[in-house]
Amino acid sequence: MIEQKITILGSGTSQGIPVIGCHCASCSSTDSKDKRFRTSALIQVNNIRILIDAGPDLRMQLLTNRIEEIDAVLFTHEHQDHTAGLDDLRPIILKQKKGMPLWCSSQVQKRLEEQYSYTIKNANYPGVPKFQYCNFEEDHFEIEGVKIVRIHAKHGELDVSGFRIGAISYLTDLNYISDEELEKVKGSSLLILGCLRRESHYSHFNLEEAIELGRKSRVPRILFTHLSHHFEVQSQLTRALPKGIELAYDGQIIEIEY
Ligand SMILES: [Zn+2]
Ligand SMILES: [Zn+2]
Ligand SMILES: [Zn+2]
């Protein structure tokens, strides 16, 4: 029996909720479940902690959820709302006294090397974080003994990676996945799935498309993430969702044995 735990660190789209200066129903809501940091999650398998994405809210996400150790970071893609907080791992990297393994595609590595060029150019400057790039070479790989399957999807023109880790599949920022790749998701107990808004979008699933993909995946429990303020407040939207589909919320913890 393997014990697995996922913590939703953020469930909001690129501007988060509330959006600065917006006074719509979602942004004005006093319900804590309507406050959403940028999309990210921590998956723990036994004692290995794997962070998925490192967006601009990372510092507060780690503090709020009292996360003090991370063994590796997995990147879905290179957009700023998934990478802009990487420098905030410094205290953890300094404490662990080794480079942080960053698992990503070569395309994402290139962007991270540009964005964090000082970690290469000024690598010996005191306090500069040490990163250890690990490219996805195979779709099946292991991080400290934890088996991971990479899932390929499309986010508009961009290639993105989703992940199957044990009984959990994680797919965000996508508007297309082939049937072949969806096979990798089948048999999961939990699917975290990106769903932006009701209106269609050129690079994200809208509500209807995400519900359809959820059905096709046959995963019994699905949590929507990467939600935007264009949706109604969560208590209202929740009532409109089919059985087996919920909205993720920040700080949500789900434990699974498989
Ligand atoms: Zn995003
Ligand atoms: Zn708003
Ligand atoms: Zn994106």
PDB file of C-alpha atoms and ligand atoms in Angstrom:
ATOM      1  CA  MET A   1       0.000   0.000   0.000  1.00  0.00           C
ATOM      2  CA  ILE A   2       1.388   3.392  -1.019  1.00  0.00           C
ATOM      3  CA  GLU A   3       0.185   6.541   0.716  1.00  0.00           C
ATOM      4  CA  GLN A   4      -0.185   9.631  -1.355  1.00  0.00           C
ATOM      5  CA  LYS A   5      -1.243  13.151  -0.490  1.00  0.00           C
ATOM      6  CA  ILE A   6      -1.940  16.175  -2.652  1.00  0.00           C
ATOM      7  CA  THR A   7      -2.157  19.737  -1.362  1.00  0.00           C
ATOM      8  CA  ILE A   8      -3.720  22.292  -3.685  1.00  0.00           C
ATOM      9  CA  LEU A   9      -1.443  25.323  -3.290  1.00  0.00           C
ATOM     10  CA  GLY A  10      -3.256  27.424  -5.853  1.00  0.00           C
ATOM     11  CA  SER A  11      -6.345  26.988  -8.043  1.00  0.00           C
ATOM     12  CA  GLY A  12      -6.572  30.328  -9.808  1.00  0.00           C
ATOM     13  CA  THR A  13      -5.752  31.449 -13.324  1.00  0.00           C
ATOM     14  CA  SER A  14      -2.843  33.730 -14.232  1.00  0.00           C
ATOM     15  CA  GLN A  15      -4.093  36.861 -12.416  1.00  0.00           C
ATOM     16  CA  GLY A  16      -5.351  34.984  -9.364  1.00  0.00           C
ATOM     17  CA  ILE A  17      -8.614  35.824  -7.583  1.00  0.00           C
ATOM     18  CA  PRO A  18      -9.291  38.552  -6.588  1.00  0.00           C
ATOM     19  CA  VAL A  19      -7.913  40.320  -9.641  1.00  0.00           C
ATOM     20  CA  ILE A  20      -6.358  43.666  -8.673  1.00  0.00           C
ATOM     21  CA  GLY A  21      -8.919  46.430  -9.188  1.00  0.00           C
ATOM     22  CA  CYS A  22     -11.828  44.095 -10.055  1.00  0.00           C
ATOM     23  CA  HIS A  23     -15.054  44.226  -8.050  1.00  0.00           C
ATOM     24  CA  CYS A  24     -17.036  41.431  -9.720  1.00  0.00           C
ATOM     25  CA  ALA A  25     -18.934  38.885  -7.611  1.00  0.00           C
ATOM     26  CA  SER A  26     -15.997  36.419  -7.448  1.00  0.00           C
ATOM     27  CA  CYS A  27     -13.398  39.083  -6.683  1.00  0.00           C
ATOM     28  CA  SER A  28     -15.605  40.667  -3.985  1.00  0.00           C
ATOM     29  CA  SER A  29     -16.614  37.372  -2.374  1.00  0.00           C
ATOM     30  CA  THR A  30     -15.775  36.999   1.326  1.00  0.00           C
ATOM     31  CA  ASP A  31     -15.788  33.178   1.030  1.00  0.00           C
ATOM     32  CA  SER A  32     -12.207  31.996   1.577  1.00  0.00           C
ATOM     33  CA  LYS A  33     -12.749  29.334  -1.115  1.00  0.00           C
ATOM     34  CA  ASP A  34     -13.150  32.154  -3.657  1.00  0.00           C
ATOM     35  CA  LYS A  35      -9.604  33.405  -2.998  1.00  0.00           C
ATOM     36  CA  ARG A  36      -7.268  31.694  -5.394  1.00  0.00           C
ATOM     37  CA  PHE A  37      -3.499  31.808  -5.725  1.00  0.00           C
ATOM     38  CA  ARG A  38      -1.935  30.928  -9.068  1.00  0.00           C
ATOM     39  CA  THR A  39      -2.209  27.202  -9.950  1.00  0.00           C
ATOM     40  CA  SER A  40       0.205  24.851  -8.209  1.00  0.00           C
ATOM     41  CA  ALA A  41       0.163  21.693  -6.076  1.00  0.00           C
ATOM     42  CA  LEU A  42       2.371  19.606  -3.848  1.00  0.00           C
ATOM     43  CA  ILE A  43       2.247  15.839  -4.186  1.00  0.00           C
ATOM     44  CA  GLN A  44       3.701  13.679  -1.442  1.00  0.00           C
ATOM     45  CA  VAL A  45       4.369   9.999  -1.889  1.00  0.00           C
ATOM     46  CA  ASN A  46       5.654   8.402   1.300  1.00  0.00           C
ATOM     47  CA  ASN A  47       8.143  11.087   2.363  1.00  0.00           C
ATOM     48  CA  ILE A  48       9.029  12.505  -1.051  1.00  0.00           C
ATOM     49  CA  ARG A  49       7.597  15.964  -1.748  1.00  0.00           C
ATOM     50  CA  ILE A  50       7.168  16.998  -5.355  1.00  0.00           C
ATOM     51  CA  LEU A  51       6.068  20.521  -6.212  1.00  0.00           C
ATOM     52  CA  ILE A  52       4.161  21.017  -9.459  1.00  0.00           C
ATOM     53  CA  ASP A  53       4.930  24.486 -10.864  1.00  0.00           C
ATOM     54  CA  ALA A  54       6.368  27.491  -9.072  1.00  0.00           C
ATOM     55  CA  GLY A  55       4.207  30.521  -9.839  1.00  0.00           C
ATOM     56  CA  PRO A  56       4.372  34.065  -8.470  1.00  0.00           C
ATOM     57  CA  ASP A  57       2.466  33.182  -5.260  1.00  0.00           C
ATOM     58  CA  LEU A  58       4.923  30.467  -4.250  1.00  0.00           C
ATOM     59  CA  ARG A  59       6.308  32.188  -1.145  1.00  0.00           C
ATOM     60  CA  MET A  60       2.860  32.681   0.423  1.00  0.00           C
ATOM     61  CA  GLN A  61       1.754  29.220  -0.677  1.00  0.00           C
ATOM     62  CA  LEU A  62       4.686  27.585   1.121  1.00  0.00           C
ATOM     63  CA  LEU A  63       4.256  29.723   4.241  1.00  0.00           C
ATOM     64  CA  THR A  64       0.486  29.229   4.434  1.00  0.00           C
ATOM     65  CA  ASN A  65       0.745  25.472   4.029  1.00  0.00           C
ATOM     66  CA  ARG A  66       3.873  25.198   6.250  1.00  0.00           C
ATOM     67  CA  ILE A  67       5.904  23.482   3.549  1.00  0.00           C
ATOM     68  CA  GLU A  68       9.569  23.584   4.500  1.00  0.00           C
ATOM     69  CA  GLU A  69      11.073  20.840   2.392  1.00  0.00           C
ATOM     70  CA  ILE A  70      10.765  20.035  -1.297  1.00  0.00           C
ATOM     71  CA  ASP A  71      12.594  17.224  -3.099  1.00  0.00           C
ATOM     72  CA  ALA A  72      11.958  18.290  -6.705  1.00  0.00           C
ATOM     73  CA  VAL A  73       9.907  20.590  -8.911  1.00  0.00           C
ATOM     74  CA  LEU A  74       7.958  19.401 -11.955  1.00  0.00           C
ATOM     75  CA  PHE A  75       7.033  21.999 -14.574  1.00  0.00           C
ATOM     76  CA  THR A  76       3.945  21.775 -16.763  1.00  0.00           C
ATOM     77  CA  HIS A  77       5.080  24.614 -19.062  1.00  0.00           C
ATOM     78  CA  GLU A  78       6.964  27.876 -19.186  1.00  0.00           C
ATOM     79  CA  HIS A  79       4.242  30.497 -18.685  1.00  0.00           C
ATOM     80  CA  GLN A  80       4.997  33.098 -16.062  1.00  0.00           C
ATOM     81  CA  ASP A  81       2.077  32.102 -13.802  1.00  0.00           C
ATOM     82  CA  HIS A  82       3.815  28.703 -13.437  1.00  0.00           C
ATOM     83  CA  THR A  83       7.461  29.771 -13.168  1.00  0.00           C
ATOM     84  CA  ALA A  84       7.754  33.290 -11.700  1.00  0.00           C
ATOM     85  CA  GLY A  85       8.189  32.168  -8.076  1.00  0.00           C
ATOM     86  CA  LEU A  86      11.118  29.821  -8.486  1.00  0.00           C
ATOM     87  CA  ASP A  87      13.573  32.131  -6.704  1.00  0.00           C
ATOM     88  CA  ASP A  88      11.407  31.811  -3.573  1.00  0.00           C
ATOM     89  CA  LEU A  89      12.758  28.283  -3.127  1.00  0.00           C
ATOM     90  CA  ARG A  90      16.053  29.822  -1.942  1.00  0.00           C
ATOM     91  CA  PRO A  91      15.571  29.189   1.795  1.00  0.00           C
ATOM     92  CA  ILE A  92      14.724  25.547   1.095  1.00  0.00           C
ATOM     93  CA  ILE A  93      17.658  25.097  -1.302  1.00  0.00           C
ATOM     94  CA  LEU A  94      20.078  26.692   1.165  1.00  0.00           C
ATOM     95  CA  LYS A  95      18.791  24.510   4.005  1.00  0.00           C
ATOM     96  CA  GLN A  96      18.908  21.304   1.963  1.00  0.00           C
ATOM     97  CA  LYS A  97      22.454  22.205   0.807  1.00  0.00           C
ATOM     98  CA  LYS A  98      22.033  20.810  -2.711  1.00  0.00           C
ATOM     99  CA  GLY A  99      20.738  21.984  -6.055  1.00  0.00           C
ATOM    100  CA  MET A 100      16.969  21.758  -6.488  1.00  0.00           C
ATOM    101  CA  PRO A 101      16.093  19.228  -9.210  1.00  0.00           C
ATOM    102  CA  LEU A 102      13.909  20.956 -11.812  1.00  0.00           C
ATOM    103  CA  TRP A 103      12.156  18.438 -14.032  1.00  0.00           C
ATOM    104  CA  CYS A 104      11.023  19.996 -17.294  1.00  0.00           C
ATOM    105  CA  SER A 105      11.121  19.820 -21.075  1.00  0.00           C
ATOM    106  CA  SER A 106      14.161  21.298 -22.857  1.00  0.00           C
ATOM    107  CA  GLN A 107      11.885  24.129 -24.040  1.00  0.00           C
ATOM    108  CA  VAL A 108      10.969  25.001 -20.445  1.00  0.00           C
ATOM    109  CA  GLN A 109      14.620  24.712 -19.366  1.00  0.00           C
ATOM    110  CA  LYS A 110      15.614  27.256 -22.007  1.00  0.00           C
ATOM    111  CA  ARG A 111      13.038  29.745 -20.688  1.00  0.00           C
ATOM    112  CA  LEU A 112      14.038  29.162 -17.054  1.00  0.00           C
ATOM    113  CA  GLU A 113      17.711  29.695 -17.934  1.00  0.00           C
ATOM    114  CA  GLU A 114      16.796  33.039 -19.522  1.00  0.00           C
ATOM    115  CA  GLN A 115      14.459  34.083 -16.733  1.00  0.00           C
ATOM    116  CA  TYR A 116      16.918  33.093 -14.009  1.00  0.00           C
ATOM    117  CA  SER A 117      20.116  33.903 -15.921  1.00  0.00           C
ATOM    118  CA  TYR A 118      21.784  35.163 -12.713  1.00  0.00           C
ATOM    119  CA  THR A 119      21.784  31.599 -11.367  1.00  0.00           C
ATOM    120  CA  ILE A 120      24.177  30.776 -14.208  1.00  0.00           C
ATOM    121  CA  LYS A 121      26.101  34.053 -14.687  1.00  0.00           C
ATOM    122  CA  ASN A 122      26.475  34.791 -10.971  1.00  0.00           C
ATOM    123  CA  ALA A 123      26.343  31.226  -9.714  1.00  0.00           C
ATOM    124  CA  ASN A 124      28.909  31.872  -6.993  1.00  0.00           C
ATOM    125  CA  TYR A 125      27.265  35.010  -5.600  1.00  0.00           C
ATOM    126  CA  PRO A 126      26.229  34.200  -2.017  1.00  0.00           C
ATOM    127  CA  GLY A 127      22.599  33.172  -1.719  1.00  0.00           C
ATOM    128  CA  VAL A 128      22.015  32.515  -5.426  1.00  0.00           C
ATOM    129  CA  PRO A 129      19.804  29.419  -5.704  1.00  0.00           C
ATOM    130  CA  LYS A 130      21.296  26.291  -7.212  1.00  0.00           C
ATOM    131  CA  PHE A 131      19.141  24.534  -9.775  1.00  0.00           C
ATOM    132  CA  GLN A 132      19.742  21.103 -11.232  1.00  0.00           C
ATOM    133  CA  TYR A 133      17.955  20.705 -14.568  1.00  0.00           C
ATOM    134  CA  CYS A 134      16.584  17.258 -15.344  1.00  0.00           C
ATOM    135  CA  ASN A 135      15.034  17.009 -18.789  1.00  0.00           C
ATOM    136  CA  PHE A 136      12.154  14.713 -19.556  1.00  0.00           C
ATOM    137  CA  GLU A 137      13.807  12.147 -21.784  1.00  0.00           C
ATOM    138  CA  GLU A 138      11.306   9.343 -21.383  1.00  0.00           C
ATOM    139  CA  ASP A 139       7.619   9.585 -20.582  1.00  0.00           C
ATOM    140  CA  HIS A 140       8.196   7.211 -17.655  1.00  0.00           C
ATOM    141  CA  PHE A 141      10.730   8.328 -15.069  1.00  0.00           C
ATOM    142  CA  GLU A 142      11.371   8.301 -11.346  1.00  0.00           C
ATOM    143  CA  ILE A 143      12.099  11.006  -8.790  1.00  0.00           C
ATOM    144  CA  GLU A 144      13.639   9.492  -5.636  1.00  0.00           C
ATOM    145  CA  GLY A 145      11.864   6.208  -6.353  1.00  0.00           C
ATOM    146  CA  VAL A 146       8.486   7.838  -7.110  1.00  0.00           C
ATOM    147  CA  LYS A 147       7.218   6.689 -10.505  1.00  0.00           C
ATOM    148  CA  ILE A 148       5.945   9.458 -12.762  1.00  0.00           C
ATOM    149  CA  VAL A 149       4.306   9.319 -16.162  1.00  0.00           C
ATOM    150  CA  ARG A 150       4.465  12.396 -18.361  1.00  0.00           C
ATOM    151  CA  ILE A 151       1.290  13.173 -20.290  1.00  0.00           C
ATOM    152  CA  HIS A 152       1.490  15.280 -23.461  1.00  0.00           C
ATOM    153  CA  ALA A 153      -1.164  17.900 -24.176  1.00  0.00           C
ATOM    154  CA  LYS A 154      -1.635  21.147 -26.094  1.00  0.00           C
ATOM    155  CA  HIS A 155      -2.206  24.643 -24.695  1.00  0.00           C
ATOM    156  CA  GLY A 156      -3.021  26.512 -27.895  1.00  0.00           C
ATOM    157  CA  GLU A 157       0.180  26.141 -29.937  1.00  0.00           C
ATOM    158  CA  LEU A 158       2.274  25.288 -26.897  1.00  0.00           C
ATOM    159  CA  ASP A 159       3.247  21.785 -25.773  1.00  0.00           C
ATOM    160  CA  VAL A 160       2.460  21.213 -22.111  1.00  0.00           C
ATOM    161  CA  SER A 161       3.142  18.327 -19.766  1.00  0.00           C
ATOM    162  CA  GLY A 162       0.688  16.732 -17.411  1.00  0.00           C
ATOM    163  CA  PHE A 163       1.641  14.066 -14.904  1.00  0.00           C
ATOM    164  CA  ARG A 164       0.326  10.807 -13.541  1.00  0.00           C
ATOM    165  CA  ILE A 165       1.770  10.125 -10.119  1.00  0.00           C
ATOM    166  CA  GLY A 166       0.328   6.974  -8.579  1.00  0.00           C
ATOM    167  CA  ALA A 167      -3.432   7.361  -8.315  1.00  0.00           C
ATOM    168  CA  ILE A 168      -3.409  11.079  -9.154  1.00  0.00           C
ATOM    169  CA  SER A 169      -3.350  12.708 -12.594  1.00  0.00           C
ATOM    170  CA  TYR A 170      -2.625  16.415 -12.971  1.00  0.00           C
ATOM    171  CA  LEU A 171      -3.419  18.292 -16.174  1.00  0.00           C
ATOM    172  CA  THR A 172      -3.601  22.054 -16.412  1.00  0.00           C
ATOM    173  CA  ASP A 173      -3.388  24.742 -19.085  1.00  0.00           C
ATOM    174  CA  LEU A 174      -4.622  22.640 -21.976  1.00  0.00           C
ATOM    175  CA  ASN A 175      -7.292  22.662 -24.626  1.00  0.00           C
ATOM    176  CA  TYR A 176      -6.391  19.406 -26.354  1.00  0.00           C
ATOM    177  CA  ILE A 177      -5.258  15.925 -25.395  1.00  0.00           C
ATOM    178  CA  SER A 178      -5.176  12.947 -27.736  1.00  0.00           C
ATOM    179  CA  ASP A 179      -7.043   9.740 -26.909  1.00  0.00           C
ATOM    180  CA  GLU A 180      -3.704   7.977 -26.647  1.00  0.00           C
ATOM    181  CA  GLU A 181      -2.426  10.395 -24.001  1.00  0.00           C
ATOM    182  CA  LEU A 182      -5.746  10.279 -22.160  1.00  0.00           C
ATOM    183  CA  GLU A 183      -5.187   6.534 -21.714  1.00  0.00           C
ATOM    184  CA  LYS A 184      -2.425   7.451 -19.235  1.00  0.00           C
ATOM    185  CA  VAL A 185      -5.028   9.180 -17.055  1.00  0.00           C
ATOM    186  CA  LYS A 186      -7.484   6.276 -17.057  1.00  0.00           C
ATOM    187  CA  GLY A 187      -7.518   4.265 -13.842  1.00  0.00           C
ATOM    188  CA  SER A 188      -6.561   7.255 -11.683  1.00  0.00           C
ATOM    189  CA  SER A 189      -8.654   7.855  -8.546  1.00  0.00           C
ATOM    190  CA  LEU A 190      -8.289  11.618  -8.823  1.00  0.00           C
ATOM    191  CA  LEU A 191      -7.818  14.014 -11.730  1.00  0.00           C
ATOM    192  CA  ILE A 192      -6.882  17.649 -11.254  1.00  0.00           C
ATOM    193  CA  LEU A 193      -7.965  19.374 -14.454  1.00  0.00           C
ATOM    194  CA  GLY A 194      -7.579  22.929 -15.751  1.00  0.00           C
ATOM    195  CA  CYS A 195     -10.887  24.684 -16.487  1.00  0.00           C
ATOM    196  CA  LEU A 196     -10.770  28.421 -17.149  1.00  0.00           C
ATOM    197  CA  ARG A 197     -14.309  29.804 -17.569  1.00  0.00           C
ATOM    198  CA  ARG A 198     -17.664  29.270 -19.289  1.00  0.00           C
ATOM    199  CA  GLU A 199     -16.752  31.108 -22.521  1.00  0.00           C
ATOM    200  CA  SER A 200     -14.456  29.331 -24.963  1.00  0.00           C
ATOM    201  CA  HIS A 201     -10.752  30.202 -25.029  1.00  0.00           C
ATOM    202  CA  TYR A 202      -8.041  29.500 -27.604  1.00  0.00           C
ATOM    203  CA  SER A 203      -5.698  27.691 -25.205  1.00  0.00           C
ATOM    204  CA  HIS A 204      -7.715  26.519 -22.170  1.00  0.00           C
ATOM    205  CA  PHE A 205     -10.647  24.161 -21.716  1.00  0.00           C
ATOM    206  CA  ASN A 206     -13.848  25.970 -20.873  1.00  0.00           C
ATOM    207  CA  LEU A 207     -16.422  24.444 -18.519  1.00  0.00           C
ATOM    208  CA  GLU A 208     -18.238  22.395 -21.138  1.00  0.00           C
ATOM    209  CA  GLU A 209     -14.999  21.013 -22.626  1.00  0.00           C
ATOM    210  CA  ALA A 210     -13.542  20.183 -19.213  1.00  0.00           C
ATOM    211  CA  ILE A 211     -16.716  18.351 -18.158  1.00  0.00           C
ATOM    212  CA  GLU A 212     -16.617  16.416 -21.424  1.00  0.00           C
ATOM    213  CA  LEU A 213     -12.971  15.447 -20.960  1.00  0.00           C
ATOM    214  CA  GLY A 214     -13.697  14.497 -17.357  1.00  0.00           C
ATOM    215  CA  ARG A 215     -16.426  12.115 -18.539  1.00  0.00           C
ATOM    216  CA  LYS A 216     -14.154  10.630 -21.179  1.00  0.00           C
ATOM    217  CA  SER A 217     -11.395  10.010 -18.629  1.00  0.00           C
ATOM    218  CA  ARG A 218     -13.785   7.967 -16.433  1.00  0.00           C
ATOM    219  CA  VAL A 219     -11.904   9.161 -13.350  1.00  0.00           C
ATOM    220  CA  PRO A 220     -14.370   9.012 -10.421  1.00  0.00           C
ATOM    221  CA  ARG A 221     -13.269  12.243  -8.737  1.00  0.00           C
ATOM    222  CA  ILE A 222     -12.245  15.356 -10.655  1.00  0.00           C
ATOM    223  CA  LEU A 223     -11.186  18.724  -9.289  1.00  0.00           C
ATOM    224  CA  PHE A 224     -11.176  21.738 -11.575  1.00  0.00           C
ATOM    225  CA  THR A 225      -8.296  24.166 -11.167  1.00  0.00           C
ATOM    226  CA  HIS A 226      -6.872  27.280 -12.925  1.00  0.00           C
ATOM    227  CA  LEU A 227     -10.269  28.932 -12.432  1.00  0.00           C
ATOM    228  CA  SER A 228     -10.916  32.536 -13.433  1.00  0.00           C
ATOM    229  CA  HIS A 229     -13.053  35.272 -11.875  1.00  0.00           C
ATOM    230  CA  HIS A 230     -15.354  35.132 -14.907  1.00  0.00           C
ATOM    231  CA  PHE A 231     -17.054  32.201 -13.204  1.00  0.00           C
ATOM    232  CA  GLU A 232     -19.760  32.836 -10.623  1.00  0.00           C
ATOM    233  CA  VAL A 233     -18.772  32.386  -6.943  1.00  0.00           C
ATOM    234  CA  GLN A 234     -17.726  28.844  -6.035  1.00  0.00           C
ATOM    235  CA  SER A 235     -20.834  28.022  -3.925  1.00  0.00           C
ATOM    236  CA  GLN A 236     -23.029  28.775  -6.954  1.00  0.00           C
ATOM    237  CA  LEU A 237     -20.818  27.123  -9.576  1.00  0.00           C
ATOM    238  CA  THR A 238     -20.447  23.987  -7.449  1.00  0.00           C
ATOM    239  CA  ARG A 239     -24.216  23.411  -7.693  1.00  0.00           C
ATOM    240  CA  ALA A 240     -24.009  23.460 -11.490  1.00  0.00           C
ATOM    241  CA  LEU A 241     -21.387  20.701 -11.682  1.00  0.00           C
ATOM    242  CA  PRO A 242     -22.150  17.066 -12.491  1.00  0.00           C
ATOM    243  CA  LYS A 243     -21.596  14.356  -9.862  1.00  0.00           C
ATOM    244  CA  GLY A 244     -17.931  13.517  -9.368  1.00  0.00           C
ATOM    245  CA  ILE A 245     -16.699  16.984 -10.356  1.00  0.00           C
ATOM    246  CA  GLU A 246     -15.741  19.628  -7.785  1.00  0.00           C
ATOM    247  CA  LEU A 247     -13.876  22.910  -7.756  1.00  0.00           C
ATOM    248  CA  ALA A 248     -10.441  22.717  -6.186  1.00  0.00           C
ATOM    249  CA  TYR A 249      -9.732  25.267  -3.469  1.00  0.00           C
ATOM    250  CA  ASP A 250      -6.511  26.608  -2.045  1.00  0.00           C
ATOM    251  CA  GLY A 251      -5.249  24.618   0.913  1.00  0.00           C
ATOM    252  CA  GLN A 252      -7.331  21.559   0.005  1.00  0.00           C
ATOM    253  CA  ILE A 253      -5.680  18.290   1.025  1.00  0.00           C
ATOM    254  CA  ILE A 254      -6.614  14.890  -0.352  1.00  0.00           C
ATOM    255  CA  GLU A 255      -5.087  11.670   0.891  1.00  0.00           C
ATOM    256  CA  ILE A 256      -5.214   8.498  -1.173  1.00  0.00           C
ATOM    257  CA  GLU A 257      -4.019   4.946  -0.623  1.00  0.00           C
ATOM    258  CA  TYR A 258      -3.445   2.713  -3.612  1.00  0.00           C
TER     259      TYR A 258
HETATM  260 ZN    ZN B   1      -1.499  29.070 -16.326  1.00  0.00          ZN
HETATM  261 ZN    ZN B   2     -13.277  39.910 -10.881  1.00  0.00          ZN
HETATM  262 ZN    ZN B   3      -0.300  28.622 -19.515  1.00  0.00          ZN
END
